[in-house]
């Protein structure tokens, strides 16, 4: 059976590239989980009489409505609505995809398309941005996860019963065409306008790989899509040729994707036939186990995996396999907690039911899935609850209880409770955050200034190697003053105290955005990481990672 997973199953909130990710709504997945090829239909054996009676009841009601209701109705729309409402009573990731939406639902992982490059979800008649796709026009324009799209080309789309098809119709389009959208960000009632030029949306999932010094490699994987393992393998091989003997694998913000790419990636780090992940469902029909099978390219040497609250599903499979087998160190914050397995069941009209049939478990027996006992709406607010409880700044003590205690292969204590708990917790750093900085991000001022600076100094910048740029280029006070003036034109009111507080981070971000214009992601990330607290913390943990790599605990 082929195993795959659609990656629209996440929401992560970014107010800046490395900074606060103020989470508001997360993971009411349109199509989520690992999808396993369905078998042909067979009647229920657990409760056949009740199932038959309920089916006949629904059929009779639909027939009466179609025949006798006073107004003409669209029976297919009513059926789709009834199915969707029914599935919401099950779990947050069981879903129904109408036939008209199937091609779109597959396109994020399986092929290129042209549009604004954003994953979204519709919640209470409002379009929520799940995440701007890496390298796409929405990311470049400054859209953030959690943004609510209120207007498209002047048309109000919030509260109007917008459908997935309606979103695709308005936001996708020919490369080079433009669309004007108005978004609501956070609790600010004032709409922010964006003009986005559509483009071909890239499917690259390894955003960057580079050497940090002479021996440390870094690979950032943004999702597990159709080519992820091949991209990862190529990056790993290249780094080894450059002398890498210790690695940081960055899975922050990675929502998941194809399961087999996740297990193949984990297999690159684990020797022998160690258990990677297993599933458990009703009975044994959908139970499965995945083991390491091949000799990997990095089975020895210190390994650190960066995780955060946006790391979900396939990312958690990789992290759980590495942690439970004592192969590497997990650094960051508790991951998202998406561990339900969906089976795609094709229906006779071309639509598809994606039914949860089992749960993921790490090798030690931890369920990856976080609780959804309080309903879908509360589940969607989990990231907000984590913020309010202070979990982003210190580990949640309520999760570290005996009933959630498990042991790794060598006896280390790890904890369940939903998501993967890090071995080394890194709190969010808010010391440089301010409302002024937030407005610079919201109004896209730094990106706009960096692009203008690049265009005005393109010839000079392109004569520099990246090593020269990284070492010698400085964002001057004059550049900061010019950016402040641009911010004023964008209605960002200057605040001297807040500017002073955020000045260092503003310098770093401006330099990073300029580097992206000149060198692409290969320039952007190394500069950004100079002010990335998670990344810097990881660099300090290779002693512990080395101990694990040598068999210690």
Short mmCIF file of C-alpha atoms in Angstrom, two decimals:
data_model
loop_
_atom_site.label_atom_id
_atom_site.label_comp_id
_atom_site.label_asym_id
_atom_site.label_seq_id
_atom_site.Cartn_x
_atom_site.Cartn_y
_atom_site.Cartn_z
CA UNK A 1 0.00 0.00 0.00
CA UNK A 2 1.31 3.42 -0.83
CA UNK A 3 1.61 5.82 2.07
CA UNK A 4 1.37 9.50 1.60
CA UNK A 5 0.27 12.53 3.46
CA UNK A 6 -1.19 15.82 2.30
CA UNK A 7 0.45 18.82 3.85
CA UNK A 8 -2.43 21.23 4.17
CA UNK A 9 -2.66 19.95 7.74
CA UNK A 10 -0.99 22.68 9.59
CA UNK A 11 -1.00 26.25 10.75
CA UNK A 12 1.95 28.10 12.10
CA UNK A 13 2.10 31.76 12.99
CA UNK A 14 5.11 33.88 12.05
CA UNK A 15 5.37 37.55 12.92
CA UNK A 16 8.95 37.54 11.69
CA UNK A 17 11.43 35.18 10.11
CA UNK A 18 12.97 34.13 13.43
CA UNK A 19 10.97 35.88 16.07
CA UNK A 20 7.61 35.60 17.79
CA UNK A 21 5.21 33.35 15.92
CA UNK A 22 2.02 34.56 17.54
CA UNK A 23 -0.26 31.55 17.05
CA UNK A 24 -4.00 32.11 16.70
CA UNK A 25 -5.46 29.24 14.71
CA UNK A 26 -3.91 25.95 13.85
CA UNK A 27 -4.66 22.66 12.18
CA UNK A 28 -8.33 22.37 11.24
CA UNK A 29 -6.91 20.44 8.35
CA UNK A 30 -8.65 20.50 4.98
CA UNK A 31 -6.79 17.35 4.09
CA UNK A 32 -4.45 15.96 6.67
CA UNK A 33 -2.49 13.04 7.89
CA UNK A 34 -0.81 10.09 6.34
CA UNK A 35 -3.05 8.71 3.66
CA UNK A 36 -3.08 5.00 2.98
CA UNK A 37 -4.60 3.58 -0.20
CA UNK A 38 -8.12 2.40 0.56
CA UNK A 39 -9.55 -1.04 -0.03
CA UNK A 40 -12.87 -1.55 -1.78
CA UNK A 41 -16.09 -0.88 0.11
CA UNK A 42 -17.40 -3.51 2.49
CA UNK A 43 -20.41 -3.28 4.82
CA UNK A 44 -19.97 -2.55 8.51
CA UNK A 45 -19.54 -5.64 10.66
CA UNK A 46 -19.53 -3.88 14.04
CA UNK A 47 -23.06 -2.45 13.99
CA UNK A 48 -24.73 -3.30 10.65
CA UNK A 49 -28.36 -2.85 11.73
CA UNK A 50 -27.93 0.66 13.14
CA UNK A 51 -25.84 1.65 10.12
CA UNK A 52 -28.55 0.42 7.74
CA UNK A 53 -31.32 2.22 9.65
CA UNK A 54 -29.38 5.48 9.71
CA UNK A 55 -28.65 5.23 6.00
CA UNK A 56 -32.34 4.69 5.19
CA UNK A 57 -33.31 7.62 7.41
CA UNK A 58 -30.92 9.97 5.63
CA UNK A 59 -32.03 8.70 2.23
CA UNK A 60 -35.70 9.26 3.07
CA UNK A 61 -35.12 12.81 4.36
CA UNK A 62 -33.11 13.75 1.28
CA UNK A 63 -35.80 12.31 -0.98
CA UNK A 64 -38.57 14.26 0.78
CA UNK A 65 -36.58 17.50 0.52
CA UNK A 66 -35.89 16.96 -3.16
CA UNK A 67 -39.50 16.07 -3.97
CA UNK A 68 -41.62 18.18 -1.64
CA UNK A 69 -39.65 21.12 -0.25
CA UNK A 70 -41.26 24.46 -1.17
CA UNK A 71 -38.17 25.83 -2.93
CA UNK A 72 -35.80 24.25 -5.42
CA UNK A 73 -32.68 23.04 -3.65
CA UNK A 74 -29.28 21.74 -4.69
CA UNK A 75 -29.36 18.24 -3.24
CA UNK A 76 -25.64 17.68 -3.86
CA UNK A 77 -24.70 20.78 -1.88
CA UNK A 78 -26.97 19.69 0.97
CA UNK A 79 -25.34 16.27 0.99
CA UNK A 80 -21.84 17.73 1.04
CA UNK A 81 -22.82 20.02 3.91
CA UNK A 82 -24.34 17.15 5.90
CA UNK A 83 -21.25 15.00 5.40
CA UNK A 84 -18.90 17.79 6.46
CA UNK A 85 -20.90 18.54 9.61
CA UNK A 86 -21.07 14.84 10.48
CA UNK A 87 -17.32 14.35 10.14
CA UNK A 88 -16.63 17.26 12.50
CA UNK A 89 -18.04 15.06 15.27
CA UNK A 90 -15.19 12.57 14.80
CA UNK A 91 -11.75 14.20 14.94
CA UNK A 92 -10.00 17.29 13.55
CA UNK A 93 -8.41 15.48 10.61
CA UNK A 94 -11.09 13.23 9.13
CA UNK A 95 -12.30 15.18 6.11
CA UNK A 96 -14.44 15.11 2.99
CA UNK A 97 -13.17 16.64 -0.24
CA UNK A 98 -15.80 17.31 -2.95
CA UNK A 99 -14.95 16.17 -6.46
CA UNK A 100 -14.44 19.74 -7.67
CA UNK A 101 -11.69 20.28 -5.08
CA UNK A 102 -9.72 17.07 -5.54
CA UNK A 103 -7.25 18.33 -8.15
CA UNK A 104 -6.48 21.38 -6.01
CA UNK A 105 -6.12 19.29 -2.85
CA UNK A 106 -3.37 17.20 -4.45
CA UNK A 107 -1.49 19.99 -6.16
CA UNK A 108 0.45 21.29 -3.15
CA UNK A 109 2.57 18.16 -2.95
CA UNK A 110 2.34 16.63 -6.38
CA UNK A 111 2.90 19.36 -8.92
CA UNK A 112 3.61 22.96 -9.75
CA UNK A 113 0.81 25.51 -10.07
CA UNK A 114 0.49 29.22 -10.60
CA UNK A 115 -0.97 31.49 -7.97
CA UNK A 116 -0.03 33.53 -4.89
CA UNK A 117 1.53 30.59 -3.04
CA UNK A 118 -0.36 30.24 0.20
CA UNK A 119 -1.90 27.36 2.11
CA UNK A 120 -5.22 28.25 3.68
CA UNK A 121 -8.16 26.95 5.63
CA UNK A 122 -11.74 28.19 5.85
CA UNK A 123 -12.96 28.54 9.42
CA UNK A 124 -16.34 30.07 10.22
CA UNK A 125 -16.62 31.57 6.70
CA UNK A 126 -13.21 33.24 6.94
CA UNK A 127 -10.07 32.38 4.98
CA UNK A 128 -7.13 31.84 7.33
CA UNK A 129 -3.60 31.69 6.01
CA UNK A 130 -2.01 28.44 7.18
CA UNK A 131 1.36 29.47 5.83
CA UNK A 132 2.83 31.31 2.85
CA UNK A 133 4.69 28.71 0.79
CA UNK A 134 8.44 28.97 1.02
CA UNK A 135 9.88 30.89 -1.92
CA UNK A 136 6.46 31.93 -3.20
CA UNK A 137 5.06 35.41 -3.91
CA UNK A 138 2.97 35.59 -0.72
CA UNK A 139 6.04 35.01 1.42
CA UNK A 140 7.92 37.67 -0.53
CA UNK A 141 5.02 40.11 -0.17
CA UNK A 142 4.95 39.64 3.59
CA UNK A 143 1.83 37.55 4.28
CA UNK A 144 2.02 35.70 7.57
CA UNK A 145 0.46 32.54 8.91
CA UNK A 146 -2.68 33.45 10.84
CA UNK A 147 -3.62 36.34 8.54
CA UNK A 148 -7.31 36.48 7.66
CA UNK A 149 -8.10 37.29 4.02
CA UNK A 150 -11.07 39.67 4.09
CA UNK A 151 -11.15 41.09 0.55
CA UNK A 152 -9.90 39.97 -2.85
CA UNK A 153 -9.79 42.61 -5.60
CA UNK A 154 -12.20 44.72 -3.60
CA UNK A 155 -14.72 41.92 -3.10
CA UNK A 156 -15.49 40.98 0.50
CA UNK A 157 -14.96 37.25 0.88
CA UNK A 158 -15.22 36.93 4.67
CA UNK A 159 -18.60 35.91 6.05
CA UNK A 160 -19.96 35.20 2.57
CA UNK A 161 -19.91 31.41 2.58
CA UNK A 162 -16.65 31.22 0.63
CA UNK A 163 -15.67 27.73 -0.53
CA UNK A 164 -12.32 26.17 -1.36
CA UNK A 165 -13.24 26.38 -5.01
CA UNK A 166 -14.05 30.06 -4.59
CA UNK A 167 -10.66 30.71 -2.99
CA UNK A 168 -8.81 28.89 -5.77
CA UNK A 169 -10.79 30.79 -8.41
CA UNK A 170 -9.86 34.16 -6.91
CA UNK A 171 -6.26 33.56 -5.82
CA UNK A 172 -4.85 31.31 -8.50
CA UNK A 173 -4.15 32.69 -11.92
CA UNK A 174 -1.69 33.14 -14.72
CA UNK A 175 1.93 33.85 -13.84
CA UNK A 176 2.60 37.61 -13.91
CA UNK A 177 -0.99 38.62 -13.18
CA UNK A 178 -1.69 40.58 -10.00
CA UNK A 179 -4.29 40.33 -7.28
CA UNK A 180 -5.12 42.84 -4.54
CA UNK A 181 -6.01 41.40 -1.16
CA UNK A 182 -6.88 42.96 2.18
CA UNK A 183 -6.04 41.04 5.30
CA UNK A 184 -6.78 41.33 9.00
CA UNK A 185 -3.79 40.60 11.21
CA UNK A 186 -4.16 39.63 14.85
CA UNK A 187 -6.67 41.75 16.72
CA UNK A 188 -6.00 44.87 14.66
CA UNK A 189 -9.33 45.81 12.99
CA UNK A 190 -7.61 47.90 10.31
CA UNK A 191 -7.21 45.98 7.05
CA UNK A 192 -3.74 45.74 5.55
CA UNK A 193 -3.56 45.95 1.74
CA UNK A 194 -1.26 43.75 -0.35
CA UNK A 195 -0.73 43.56 -4.09
CA UNK A 196 0.69 40.17 -5.01
CA UNK A 197 2.00 39.16 -8.41
CA UNK A 198 1.16 35.55 -9.15
CA UNK A 199 3.96 33.20 -10.06
CA UNK A 200 4.74 29.54 -10.53
CA UNK A 201 4.79 28.09 -7.05
CA UNK A 202 7.97 26.14 -6.34
CA UNK A 203 7.79 22.65 -4.89
CA UNK A 204 11.33 22.68 -3.50
CA UNK A 205 11.24 21.43 0.08
CA UNK A 206 14.90 21.69 1.13
CA UNK A 207 15.12 25.46 1.51
CA UNK A 208 18.86 25.61 2.11
CA UNK A 209 21.90 23.59 3.13
CA UNK A 210 25.26 25.06 4.06
CA UNK A 211 28.35 24.59 6.19
CA UNK A 212 28.59 26.39 9.52
CA UNK A 213 32.34 26.58 9.95
CA UNK A 214 34.53 23.64 8.94
CA UNK A 215 32.62 20.67 10.36
CA UNK A 216 28.97 21.53 11.04
CA UNK A 217 26.35 21.03 8.35
CA UNK A 218 22.89 22.59 8.32
CA UNK A 219 19.85 21.45 6.31
CA UNK A 220 16.43 23.09 6.45
CA UNK A 221 13.50 20.99 5.25
CA UNK A 222 10.23 22.93 4.91
CA UNK A 223 7.91 20.02 4.03
CA UNK A 224 7.90 16.38 2.98
CA UNK A 225 6.78 16.57 -0.63
CA UNK A 226 7.30 14.43 -3.73
CA UNK A 227 11.02 15.17 -4.10
CA UNK A 228 12.00 15.78 -0.48
CA UNK A 229 14.12 12.70 0.12
CA UNK A 230 16.07 13.15 -3.11
CA UNK A 231 16.68 16.83 -2.28
CA UNK A 232 17.74 15.91 1.26
CA UNK A 233 20.04 13.14 0.06
CA UNK A 234 21.71 15.49 -2.42
CA UNK A 235 22.23 18.12 0.29
CA UNK A 236 23.60 15.55 2.74
CA UNK A 237 26.04 14.20 0.17
CA UNK A 238 27.23 17.69 -0.73
CA UNK A 239 27.84 18.63 2.91
CA UNK A 240 29.78 15.44 3.57
CA UNK A 241 32.05 16.26 0.64
CA UNK A 242 32.73 19.62 2.27
CA UNK A 243 33.90 17.97 5.48
CA UNK A 244 30.70 17.80 7.56
CA UNK A 245 30.91 15.49 10.55
CA UNK A 246 28.03 16.90 12.64
CA UNK A 247 24.61 18.04 11.46
CA UNK A 248 21.70 20.32 12.36
CA UNK A 249 18.47 19.20 10.67
CA UNK A 250 15.96 22.06 10.89
CA UNK A 251 12.33 20.89 10.85
CA UNK A 252 10.87 24.01 12.43
CA UNK A 253 7.59 24.98 10.83
CA UNK A 254 7.54 21.81 8.72
CA UNK A 255 3.89 20.65 8.51
CA UNK A 256 4.60 17.15 7.25
CA UNK A 257 3.82 15.49 3.94
CA UNK A 258 4.67 12.10 2.50
CA UNK A 259 5.31 9.52 5.21
CA UNK A 260 7.71 7.40 3.18
CA UNK A 261 10.01 10.40 2.69
CA UNK A 262 10.03 10.89 6.46
CA UNK A 263 10.91 7.25 7.22
CA UNK A 264 13.57 7.18 4.49
CA UNK A 265 15.11 10.33 5.97
CA UNK A 266 15.15 8.80 9.47
CA UNK A 267 16.69 5.65 7.98
CA UNK A 268 19.68 7.72 6.81
CA UNK A 269 20.58 8.29 10.46
CA UNK A 270 19.82 4.89 11.99
CA UNK A 271 21.84 1.70 11.62
CA UNK A 272 20.38 -1.80 11.63
CA UNK A 273 16.67 -2.51 11.51
CA UNK A 274 15.50 -0.22 14.29
CA UNK A 275 11.80 0.61 14.63
CA UNK A 276 10.97 4.04 13.22
CA UNK A 277 7.22 4.42 13.79
CA UNK A 278 4.15 2.24 14.12
CA UNK A 279 0.40 2.70 13.73
CA UNK A 280 -2.42 1.21 15.78
CA UNK A 281 -6.10 1.23 14.81
CA UNK A 282 -9.34 -0.63 15.49
CA UNK A 283 -8.45 -4.31 15.41
CA UNK A 284 -5.33 -5.16 13.44
CA UNK A 285 -6.34 -4.32 9.87
CA UNK A 286 -4.58 -0.96 9.78
CA UNK A 287 -1.73 -1.71 12.16
CA UNK A 288 1.72 -1.33 10.66
CA UNK A 289 5.38 -0.95 11.58
CA UNK A 290 8.18 0.83 9.73
CA UNK A 291 11.80 -0.16 10.28
CA UNK A 292 15.17 1.12 9.16
CA UNK A 293 16.13 -0.91 6.10
CA UNK A 294 19.17 0.50 4.33
CA UNK A 295 22.65 1.68 5.21
CA UNK A 296 22.36 5.43 5.67
CA UNK A 297 24.80 8.17 4.78
CA UNK A 298 24.98 9.64 8.31
CA UNK A 299 24.56 6.80 10.78
CA UNK A 300 27.39 8.14 12.94
CA UNK A 301 28.31 11.60 14.11
CA UNK A 302 26.49 14.16 16.29
CA UNK A 303 22.95 14.98 15.11
CA UNK A 304 20.64 17.75 16.31
CA UNK A 305 17.06 18.22 15.13
CA UNK A 306 15.41 21.62 15.56
CA UNK A 307 11.66 21.50 16.28
CA UNK A 308 9.01 24.02 17.19
CA UNK A 309 5.24 24.24 17.54
CA UNK A 310 4.87 24.35 13.75
CA UNK A 311 6.60 20.98 13.23
CA UNK A 312 3.92 18.40 12.53
CA UNK A 313 3.17 14.87 11.40
CA UNK A 314 6.00 13.57 9.19
CA UNK A 315 8.40 15.93 10.99
CA UNK A 316 7.34 14.36 14.27
CA UNK A 317 7.88 10.87 12.87
CA UNK A 318 11.50 11.74 12.06
CA UNK A 319 12.10 13.43 15.43
CA UNK A 320 10.40 10.64 17.39
CA UNK A 321 12.43 7.94 15.65
CA UNK A 322 15.70 9.78 16.29
CA UNK A 323 14.87 10.59 19.93
CA UNK A 324 13.53 7.17 20.94
CA UNK A 325 16.48 5.38 19.34
CA UNK A 326 18.92 7.72 21.15
CA UNK A 327 20.45 8.74 17.84
CA UNK A 328 20.29 12.51 18.16
CA UNK A 329 19.29 15.47 20.29
CA UNK A 330 15.97 17.30 19.86
CA UNK A 331 16.32 21.05 20.47
CA UNK A 332 13.56 23.66 20.55
CA UNK A 333 9.95 23.49 21.73
CA UNK A 334 7.14 20.91 21.77
CA UNK A 335 6.01 20.04 18.28
CA UNK A 336 2.49 20.38 16.94
CA UNK A 337 1.06 16.97 17.79
CA UNK A 338 -0.45 15.60 14.55
CA UNK A 339 -0.53 11.83 14.78
CA UNK A 340 -3.74 10.60 13.18
CA UNK A 341 -3.57 8.43 10.06
CA UNK A 342 -6.10 9.00 7.28
CA UNK A 343 -7.21 6.57 4.58
CA UNK A 344 -8.34 8.11 1.27
CA UNK A 345 -11.57 6.49 0.12
CA UNK A 346 -12.62 7.45 -3.43
CA UNK A 347 -16.38 7.93 -3.76
CA UNK A 348 -18.43 7.26 -6.85
CA UNK A 349 -18.80 10.91 -7.90
CA UNK A 350 -15.05 11.64 -7.83
CA UNK A 351 -15.05 13.06 -4.30
CA UNK A 352 -12.99 11.58 -1.51
CA UNK A 353 -13.43 10.70 2.14
CA UNK A 354 -10.25 10.83 4.20
CA UNK A 355 -11.08 8.76 7.24
CA UNK A 356 -8.91 8.46 10.34
CA UNK A 357 -8.16 4.76 10.76
CA UNK A 358 -5.21 4.66 13.18
CA UNK A 359 -2.74 6.63 15.27
CA UNK A 360 1.00 7.12 15.00
CA UNK A 361 3.24 6.00 17.82
CA UNK A 362 6.95 6.59 18.30
CA UNK A 363 9.17 3.53 18.94
CA UNK A 364 8.85 3.98 22.74
CA UNK A 365 5.06 3.89 22.50
CA UNK A 366 4.22 7.60 22.66
CA UNK A 367 1.17 8.74 20.72
CA UNK A 368 2.13 11.74 18.59
CA UNK A 369 -1.45 13.04 18.46
CA UNK A 370 -2.41 15.72 20.97
CA UNK A 371 -5.81 15.63 22.63
CA UNK A 372 -8.93 16.78 20.80
CA UNK A 373 -11.42 15.78 23.52
CA UNK A 374 -12.72 19.36 23.84
CA UNK A 375 -13.81 19.56 20.23
CA UNK A 376 -12.58 20.90 16.93
CA UNK A 377 -12.85 24.59 17.81
CA UNK A 378 -10.70 24.25 20.94
CA UNK A 379 -8.27 22.07 19.02
CA UNK A 380 -7.85 24.90 16.55
CA UNK A 381 -6.90 27.24 19.37
CA UNK A 382 -4.17 25.02 20.81
CA UNK A 383 -1.35 27.36 19.77
CA UNK A 384 -3.11 30.28 21.44
CA UNK A 385 -3.53 28.22 24.60
CA UNK A 386 0.18 27.40 24.59
CA UNK A 387 0.97 31.10 24.35
CA UNK A 388 -1.43 32.02 27.15
CA UNK A 389 -0.09 29.28 29.44
CA UNK A 390 3.48 30.42 28.91
CA UNK A 391 4.59 27.15 27.32
CA UNK A 392 6.66 29.02 24.73
CA UNK A 393 8.81 30.41 27.51
CA UNK A 394 9.11 27.40 29.82
CA UNK A 395 8.16 23.73 29.51
CA UNK A 396 4.55 22.92 30.44
CA UNK A 397 4.85 21.08 33.76
CA UNK A 398 1.38 19.56 33.32
CA UNK A 399 2.78 17.36 30.56
CA UNK A 400 5.61 15.93 32.65
CA UNK A 401 3.67 13.39 34.70
CA UNK A 402 4.24 9.71 35.40
CA UNK A 403 1.33 8.57 33.22
CA UNK A 404 3.03 10.20 30.21
CA UNK A 405 6.53 8.87 30.97
CA UNK A 406 8.27 6.59 28.46
CA UNK A 407 11.81 5.28 27.99
CA UNK A 408 14.09 5.41 24.97
CA UNK A 409 16.06 2.37 23.80
CA UNK A 410 18.81 3.20 26.30
CA UNK A 411 16.54 4.13 29.18
CA UNK A 412 16.34 7.90 28.86
CA UNK A 413 13.05 9.34 30.09
CA UNK A 414 10.87 11.01 27.44
CA UNK A 415 7.31 12.26 27.75
CA UNK A 416 4.13 11.89 25.75
CA UNK A 417 1.14 14.20 25.83
CA UNK A 418 0.97 15.11 22.18
CA UNK A 419 3.85 16.19 19.99
CA UNK A 420 7.55 15.53 20.54
CA UNK A 421 9.07 17.03 23.68
CA UNK A 422 12.57 18.45 23.10
CA UNK A 423 15.60 17.15 24.97
CA UNK A 424 16.81 20.74 25.22
CA UNK A 425 14.09 23.37 25.61
CA UNK A 426 14.73 26.77 24.02
CA UNK A 427 12.33 29.55 25.05
CA UNK A 428 11.22 32.14 22.57
CA UNK A 429 13.38 35.22 22.78
CA UNK A 430 11.22 38.32 23.03
CA UNK A 431 13.88 40.74 24.23
CA UNK A 432 14.08 42.50 20.86
CA UNK A 433 10.38 42.37 20.08
CA UNK A 434 8.30 45.54 20.02
CA UNK A 435 5.11 46.86 18.50
CA UNK A 436 7.20 49.03 16.18
CA UNK A 437 9.03 45.95 14.90
CA UNK A 438 5.71 44.17 14.47
CA UNK A 439 4.42 47.02 12.32
CA UNK A 440 7.56 46.91 10.18
CA UNK A 441 6.81 43.27 9.50
CA UNK A 442 3.09 43.84 9.04
CA UNK A 443 3.61 46.62 6.51
CA UNK A 444 6.43 44.73 4.77
CA UNK A 445 8.73 47.73 5.24
CA UNK A 446 12.02 45.88 5.69
CA UNK A 447 11.51 43.68 2.65
CA UNK A 448 10.54 46.70 0.59
CA UNK A 449 13.56 48.71 1.74
CA UNK A 450 15.95 45.77 1.19
CA UNK A 451 14.68 45.24 -2.35
CA UNK A 452 15.02 48.95 -3.18
CA UNK A 453 18.54 49.02 -1.70
CA UNK A 454 19.52 46.00 -3.77
CA UNK A 455 18.21 47.56 -6.98
CA UNK A 456 20.10 50.79 -6.30
CA UNK A 457 23.35 49.00 -5.45
CA UNK A 458 23.04 45.86 -7.55
CA UNK A 459 26.33 46.07 -9.46
CA UNK A 460 28.38 46.74 -6.34
CA UNK A 461 26.68 43.99 -4.33
CA UNK A 462 27.02 41.37 -7.04
CA UNK A 463 30.78 41.92 -7.20
CA UNK A 464 31.05 40.64 -3.61
CA UNK A 465 31.30 36.98 -2.72
CA UNK A 466 28.88 35.91 -0.01
CA UNK A 467 31.79 35.39 2.39
CA UNK A 468 32.84 39.00 1.83
CA UNK A 469 29.28 40.24 2.23
CA UNK A 470 28.67 38.30 5.44
CA UNK A 471 31.93 39.49 6.99
CA UNK A 472 32.07 43.12 5.90
CA UNK A 473 28.64 44.39 4.88
CA UNK A 474 27.03 46.56 7.54
CA UNK A 475 23.59 48.08 7.81
CA UNK A 476 24.54 51.65 8.64
CA UNK A 477 22.69 54.18 10.77
CA UNK A 478 21.96 56.09 7.54
CA UNK A 479 20.27 52.99 6.12
CA UNK A 480 18.22 52.63 9.28
CA UNK A 481 17.15 56.28 9.05
CA UNK A 482 16.10 55.77 5.45
CA UNK A 483 14.10 52.71 6.43
CA UNK A 484 12.40 54.68 9.22
CA UNK A 485 11.39 57.31 6.65
CA UNK A 486 9.97 54.60 4.40
CA UNK A 487 8.10 53.19 7.38
CA UNK A 488 6.58 56.61 8.03
CA UNK A 489 5.28 56.70 4.45
CA UNK A 490 3.69 53.31 5.16
CA UNK A 491 1.94 54.76 8.24
CA UNK A 492 4.25 53.06 10.76
CA UNK A 493 4.55 55.61 13.54
CA UNK A 494 8.09 55.98 14.86
CA UNK A 495 8.70 55.07 18.49
CA UNK A 496 12.25 55.84 19.64
CA UNK A 497 12.22 53.54 22.66
CA UNK A 498 10.83 50.59 20.74
CA UNK A 499 13.18 51.24 17.81
CA UNK A 500 16.14 51.16 20.18
CA UNK A 501 14.92 47.88 21.67
CA UNK A 502 14.58 46.23 18.26
CA UNK A 503 17.53 47.91 16.53
CA UNK A 504 19.82 44.90 16.52
CA UNK A 505 17.19 42.60 15.08
CA UNK A 506 16.22 45.20 12.46
CA UNK A 507 19.86 45.40 11.35
CA UNK A 508 20.06 41.63 11.11
CA UNK A 509 16.83 41.29 9.15
CA UNK A 510 17.69 44.07 6.72
CA UNK A 511 21.06 42.46 6.02
CA UNK A 512 19.39 39.07 5.57
CA UNK A 513 16.79 40.42 3.13
CA UNK A 514 19.47 42.19 1.11
CA UNK A 515 21.48 38.95 1.08
CA UNK A 516 18.45 37.08 -0.24
CA UNK A 517 18.19 39.49 -3.17
CA UNK A 518 21.86 38.90 -4.04
CA UNK A 519 22.49 35.26 -3.12
CA UNK A 520 19.06 33.70 -2.61
CA UNK A 521 18.35 31.46 0.38
CA UNK A 522 22.02 30.49 0.52
CA UNK A 523 22.69 34.05 1.67
CA UNK A 524 19.49 34.73 3.54
CA UNK A 525 19.57 31.93 6.14
CA UNK A 526 23.22 32.16 7.26
CA UNK A 527 22.73 35.87 8.01
CA UNK A 528 19.37 35.31 9.67
CA UNK A 529 20.81 32.58 11.87
CA UNK A 530 23.21 35.04 13.47
CA UNK A 531 20.22 36.35 15.45
CA UNK A 532 18.29 33.06 15.62
CA UNK A 533 18.17 31.96 19.26
CA UNK A 534 17.09 28.39 18.45
CA UNK A 535 19.91 27.96 15.96
CA UNK A 536 22.51 29.47 18.28
CA UNK A 537 21.33 27.24 21.13
CA UNK A 538 21.66 24.18 18.90
CA UNK A 539 25.28 25.01 18.09
CA UNK A 540 26.05 24.84 21.82
CA UNK A 541 24.57 21.35 22.24
CA UNK A 542 26.92 19.28 20.12
CA UNK A 543 28.70 18.03 23.24
CA UNK A 544 25.50 16.28 24.34
CA UNK A 545 24.80 15.16 20.79
CA UNK A 546 28.31 13.72 20.57
CA UNK A 547 27.74 11.74 23.77
CA UNK A 548 24.55 10.26 22.32
CA UNK A 549 26.27 9.47 19.02
CA UNK A 550 28.93 7.49 20.93
CA UNK A 551 26.33 5.48 22.78
CA UNK A 552 26.11 7.47 25.98
CA UNK A 553 22.97 8.85 27.57
#
